[in-house]
């Protein structure tokens, strides 16, 4: 919200969380990615083709990390020199002849992190305040009835703070940073209840708890909507900012000054207010509110479409050859099984099954074209696009894409589009080779059927089509994987990697990596009564490995990686008390780990924020409370989850969000943890995915669940090669989705449609098709590898068009950014002691307090400077964990960053 962290010009509350692989209600809700990977080809409406959907709304302002005292040493967020790109792309660096200037300090740091404040914070002892809490560690949340009580209490507190802020600003008793602090307190009061309610309704098994959480959630959402349109509060904020500017220009009272985090929070809040239309006249505000309500309803309709399921008709001679799973759902409308026509209704599960497993092109083509026909969902999407465009024009933006990208690292739709086009063009040649390989396999499988086969007679085996991708990309990868694992000399034939990745061993390895690389220790602590919601949930205290700020900064740290490494499994760990953990290092936060699947729990993987980090009015620093939730199935033999490599990657991804949350000590909760924009917030999570492809790292996370036997070397060495299989075609699909998302939300809509009423059904009849095809350009031409079939509404089944809204590009953008950071700081030695501290200092510690572009360039500059004094940073071509398409993405991104 304008006041809470989670609204952004929307009547729907979006909580402080980073969701991974959470499908919409109409999707299959299972991992259907034939690639077996989460990276860039995850869980969209097309199995294996949708973006890895960390369900970030364009409206989110997420949050970040810093050890105590870190900001007194870390460089500022000033942009690096353009020579960074040249240094990362080539060698030698010639830094002696072109020294990089030390970045000037910016105003993004707050006096809270002065040496004196740091000493006070570091010396604090005893368990954090949240230990006295109820469910999730939230104080006073002991029964379901407490949710509505806490909601009412929060609303009353907000009303008091609102009156205090507006009156105090008007009479001059509350000014500058004090005024901003009250707004942040209002946001915090709401978020403490709403964020807990969001977690509860997703994970709690008790219907009474779920019902109570949803009711309180809705109550506070109404309050947030009203606050977003509070003209008196907005005008008071504008006057506060103007007085601060006047003071800077002509001098004045220091009480009016806004600097550092207070200035950034004020500017962000003003921008958010105005994106909600509060600055307009009364008629303008009414129009904006009406459009926002319509957009919310259309988003819900689009994602939860209740349109009739598609059906296909199959000739009897084809239908009789299909698997029993399909035949049992067929109805015969002519002639019965002896002849005539069979009718099949396409549920999502049936559609996925056909595209992934039926080697008869006629059936796959029929299913694909039926599913992508002109339906009510297309019309709903077009109404949504027109309503969003009308909202943007009302708010004086040229398009919804421009509105949505305010404050993003990419800054403009044109920059994101340029990056995607450069990447897409560069992928074409490799994608053509991949489709050629799959077309040959298709010819081998379907063209090799008996000549009198009805399936054979309807197989255009010389062409690779969109309906072939899932089946044959999966088969290509399976063959390559079996070939890589079939080295009988190493005994790797038939290896099931899951047996070597028990959750307890994986967690032990993750703990070791975080401890060694980032200076973070995970300690399992006893679960106090009332805090848990299921017996499988474990509580972990996250703390720094070291005591003194100089050690945190990596100066003179002894190699103590042989010290305690803690895991969350409970199998080898002695539970420590919170006070003991406090004595061992600086407390960074509390993590609830809920990673096993069960009935009634949301399906997917997610990082939830329950309580944001912030400095309290008393001066005490409040550590965050977060929850990491996955859905890993328990194995009956191992009595714990055995993870696939894809699930390992998922868990590492979510731990990237955990690091981002616990390692930020900003003064304001509005800037804390993962509270940042969409193309920034996924950088830490996608960076952590790289560890899943480092053999030495995976070796530390693996061991057979019975014998503790290490994962065979042949399997370890095959991980990287598997990552590169069909990657160009997968990435090209993501490029198309990103481009069509931008173009559909741009100002290129047909003028006849833009000028019409969004609610007139007569105006929405498939016009989006030409706009979509125009958006992807030559990447959509017939013959382009993986191009969508002409005449099909392939884009309308991407539910992320509702949830992302001109931000679909952000995952590829973030992946490229994290790959560059990996290259600069981790690729040479991923397990180097304190290798992650420059990333901590230059990026994670800042939260939302600095511009994303500046943070990235600052971190990249640090890598180049380090290479001159200690070690050599490899070029992009020398980084083994980067496949060719990601190297292209990095080069495309560097062009924009340097510009």
mmCIF file of N, CA and C in Angstrom, residues 177-221:
data_model
loop_
_atom_site.group_PDB
_atom_site.id
_atom_site.type_symbol
_atom_site.label_atom_id
_atom_site.label_comp_id
_atom_site.label_asym_id
_atom_site.label_seq_id
_atom_site.Cartn_x
_atom_site.Cartn_y
_atom_site.Cartn_z
ATOM 1 N N UNK A 177 11.976 14.097 9.503
ATOM 2 C CA UNK A 177 12.080 12.667 9.752
ATOM 3 C C UNK A 177 11.076 12.155 10.757
ATOM 4 N N UNK A 178 10.642 13.017 11.692
ATOM 5 C CA UNK A 178 9.638 12.598 12.663
ATOM 6 C C UNK A 178 8.325 12.277 11.991
ATOM 7 N N UNK A 179 7.938 13.079 10.997
ATOM 8 C CA UNK A 179 6.698 12.835 10.263
ATOM 9 C C UNK A 179 6.791 11.525 9.480
ATOM 10 N N UNK A 180 7.920 11.323 8.804
ATOM 11 C CA UNK A 180 8.102 10.085 8.036
ATOM 12 C C UNK A 180 8.093 8.881 8.967
ATOM 13 N N UNK A 181 8.672 9.025 10.147
ATOM 14 C CA UNK A 181 8.683 7.934 11.103
ATOM 15 C C UNK A 181 7.285 7.511 11.520
ATOM 16 N N UNK A 182 6.366 8.473 11.646
ATOM 17 C CA UNK A 182 4.986 8.128 12.003
ATOM 18 C C UNK A 182 4.325 7.348 10.860
ATOM 19 N N UNK A 183 4.572 7.773 9.622
ATOM 20 C CA UNK A 183 4.009 7.039 8.486
ATOM 21 C C UNK A 183 4.533 5.606 8.455
ATOM 22 N N UNK A 184 5.803 5.440 8.751
ATOM 23 C CA UNK A 184 6.377 4.099 8.765
ATOM 24 C C UNK A 184 5.778 3.264 9.892
ATOM 25 N N UNK A 185 5.492 3.894 11.022
ATOM 26 C CA UNK A 185 4.858 3.186 12.138
ATOM 27 C C UNK A 185 3.444 2.752 11.757
ATOM 28 N N UNK A 186 2.732 3.595 11.030
ATOM 29 C CA UNK A 186 1.398 3.225 10.558
ATOM 30 C C UNK A 186 1.484 1.989 9.663
ATOM 31 N N UNK A 187 2.415 2.019 8.737
ATOM 32 C CA UNK A 187 2.608 0.878 7.847
ATOM 33 C C UNK A 187 2.946 -0.378 8.630
ATOM 34 N N UNK A 188 3.823 -0.239 9.608
ATOM 35 C CA UNK A 188 4.261 -1.384 10.396
ATOM 36 C C UNK A 188 3.098 -1.983 11.195
ATOM 37 N N UNK A 189 2.258 -1.137 11.756
ATOM 38 C CA UNK A 189 1.130 -1.625 12.546
ATOM 39 C C UNK A 189 0.194 -2.475 11.703
ATOM 40 N N UNK A 190 -0.026 -2.057 10.468
ATOM 41 C CA UNK A 190 -0.905 -2.816 9.580
ATOM 42 C C UNK A 190 -0.236 -4.106 9.129
ATOM 43 N N UNK A 191 1.026 -4.005 8.727
ATOM 44 C CA UNK A 191 1.726 -5.167 8.175
ATOM 45 C C UNK A 191 1.901 -6.278 9.204
ATOM 46 N N UNK A 192 2.076 -5.931 10.470
ATOM 47 C CA UNK A 192 2.276 -6.954 11.496
ATOM 48 C C UNK A 192 1.093 -7.912 11.557
ATOM 49 N N UNK A 193 -0.092 -7.409 11.293
ATOM 50 C CA UNK A 193 -1.276 -8.266 11.322
ATOM 51 C C UNK A 193 -1.534 -8.884 9.948
ATOM 52 N N UNK A 194 -1.456 -8.073 8.898
ATOM 53 C CA UNK A 194 -1.787 -8.578 7.565
ATOM 54 C C UNK A 194 -0.789 -9.614 7.072
ATOM 55 N N UNK A 195 0.478 -9.412 7.354
ATOM 56 C CA UNK A 195 1.482 -10.378 6.896
ATOM 57 C C UNK A 195 1.344 -11.700 7.652
ATOM 58 N N UNK A 196 1.058 -11.613 8.950
ATOM 59 C CA UNK A 196 0.813 -12.845 9.710
ATOM 60 C C UNK A 196 -0.441 -13.541 9.199
ATOM 61 N N UNK A 197 -1.466 -12.760 8.855
ATOM 62 C CA UNK A 197 -2.696 -13.340 8.332
ATOM 63 C C UNK A 197 -2.449 -14.024 6.988
ATOM 64 N N UNK A 198 -1.606 -13.424 6.151
ATOM 65 C CA UNK A 198 -1.310 -14.021 4.853
ATOM 66 C C UNK A 198 -0.609 -15.365 5.012
ATOM 67 N N UNK A 199 0.346 -15.442 5.915
ATOM 68 C CA UNK A 199 1.014 -16.714 6.159
ATOM 69 C C UNK A 199 0.038 -17.735 6.724
ATOM 70 N N UNK A 200 -0.774 -17.308 7.667
ATOM 71 C CA UNK A 200 -1.705 -18.225 8.331
ATOM 72 C C UNK A 200 -2.681 -18.844 7.342
ATOM 73 N N UNK A 201 -3.249 -18.038 6.477
ATOM 74 C CA UNK A 201 -4.257 -18.574 5.569
ATOM 75 C C UNK A 201 -3.654 -19.471 4.497
ATOM 76 N N UNK A 202 -2.338 -19.446 4.337
ATOM 77 C CA UNK A 202 -1.665 -20.301 3.359
ATOM 78 C C UNK A 202 -1.141 -21.602 3.949
ATOM 79 N N UNK A 203 -0.822 -21.614 5.250
ATOM 80 C CA UNK A 203 -0.141 -22.792 5.796
ATOM 81 C C UNK A 203 -0.832 -23.452 6.972
ATOM 82 N N UNK A 204 -1.734 -22.767 7.664
ATOM 83 C CA UNK A 204 -2.291 -23.336 8.900
ATOM 84 C C UNK A 204 -3.304 -24.430 8.578
ATOM 85 N N UNK A 205 -3.207 -25.578 9.236
ATOM 86 C CA UNK A 205 -4.139 -26.678 8.952
ATOM 87 C C UNK A 205 -5.509 -26.515 9.579
ATOM 88 N N UNK A 206 -5.663 -25.594 10.528
ATOM 89 C CA UNK A 206 -6.919 -25.449 11.269
ATOM 90 C C UNK A 206 -7.836 -24.455 10.538
ATOM 91 N N UNK A 207 -9.026 -24.881 10.108
ATOM 92 C CA UNK A 207 -9.951 -23.976 9.414
ATOM 93 C C UNK A 207 -10.315 -22.742 10.239
ATOM 94 N N UNK A 208 -10.380 -22.882 11.547
ATOM 95 C CA UNK A 208 -10.739 -21.740 12.392
ATOM 96 C C UNK A 208 -9.675 -20.655 12.298
ATOM 97 N N UNK A 209 -8.408 -21.059 12.308
ATOM 98 C CA UNK A 209 -7.320 -20.091 12.154
ATOM 99 C C UNK A 209 -7.379 -19.435 10.769
ATOM 100 N N UNK A 210 -7.612 -20.244 9.737
ATOM 101 C CA UNK A 210 -7.660 -19.699 8.384
ATOM 102 C C UNK A 210 -8.795 -18.693 8.231
ATOM 103 N N UNK A 211 -9.956 -19.050 8.735
ATOM 104 C CA UNK A 211 -11.111 -18.164 8.618
ATOM 105 C C UNK A 211 -10.872 -16.844 9.341
ATOM 106 N N UNK A 212 -10.321 -16.922 10.537
ATOM 107 C CA UNK A 212 -10.062 -15.705 11.317
ATOM 108 C C UNK A 212 -9.019 -14.831 10.639
ATOM 109 N N UNK A 213 -7.994 -15.451 10.078
ATOM 110 C CA UNK A 213 -6.941 -14.671 9.420
ATOM 111 C C UNK A 213 -7.473 -13.962 8.184
ATOM 112 N N UNK A 214 -8.334 -14.644 7.419
ATOM 113 C CA UNK A 214 -8.887 -14.022 6.218
ATOM 114 C C UNK A 214 -9.803 -12.859 6.567
ATOM 115 N N UNK A 215 -10.557 -12.995 7.637
ATOM 116 C CA UNK A 215 -11.462 -11.922 8.045
ATOM 117 C C UNK A 215 -10.678 -10.680 8.465
ATOM 118 N N UNK A 216 -9.629 -10.877 9.255
ATOM 119 C CA UNK A 216 -8.834 -9.725 9.696
ATOM 120 C C UNK A 216 -8.074 -9.101 8.527
ATOM 121 N N UNK A 217 -7.671 -9.943 7.614
ATOM 122 C CA UNK A 217 -6.976 -9.478 6.416
ATOM 123 C C UNK A 217 -7.867 -8.523 5.623
ATOM 124 N N UNK A 218 -9.109 -8.944 5.413
ATOM 125 C CA UNK A 218 -10.044 -8.132 4.646
ATOM 126 C C UNK A 218 -10.383 -6.835 5.371
ATOM 127 N N UNK A 219 -10.501 -6.908 6.690
ATOM 128 C CA UNK A 219 -10.792 -5.702 7.471
ATOM 129 C C UNK A 219 -9.709 -4.649 7.279
ATOM 130 N N UNK A 220 -8.450 -5.064 7.383
ATOM 131 C CA UNK A 220 -7.351 -4.118 7.246
ATOM 132 C C UNK A 220 -7.143 -3.689 5.797
ATOM 133 N N UNK A 221 -7.491 -4.543 4.835
ATOM 134 C CA UNK A 221 -7.376 -4.155 3.432
ATOM 135 C C UNK A 221 -8.283 -2.963 3.134
#
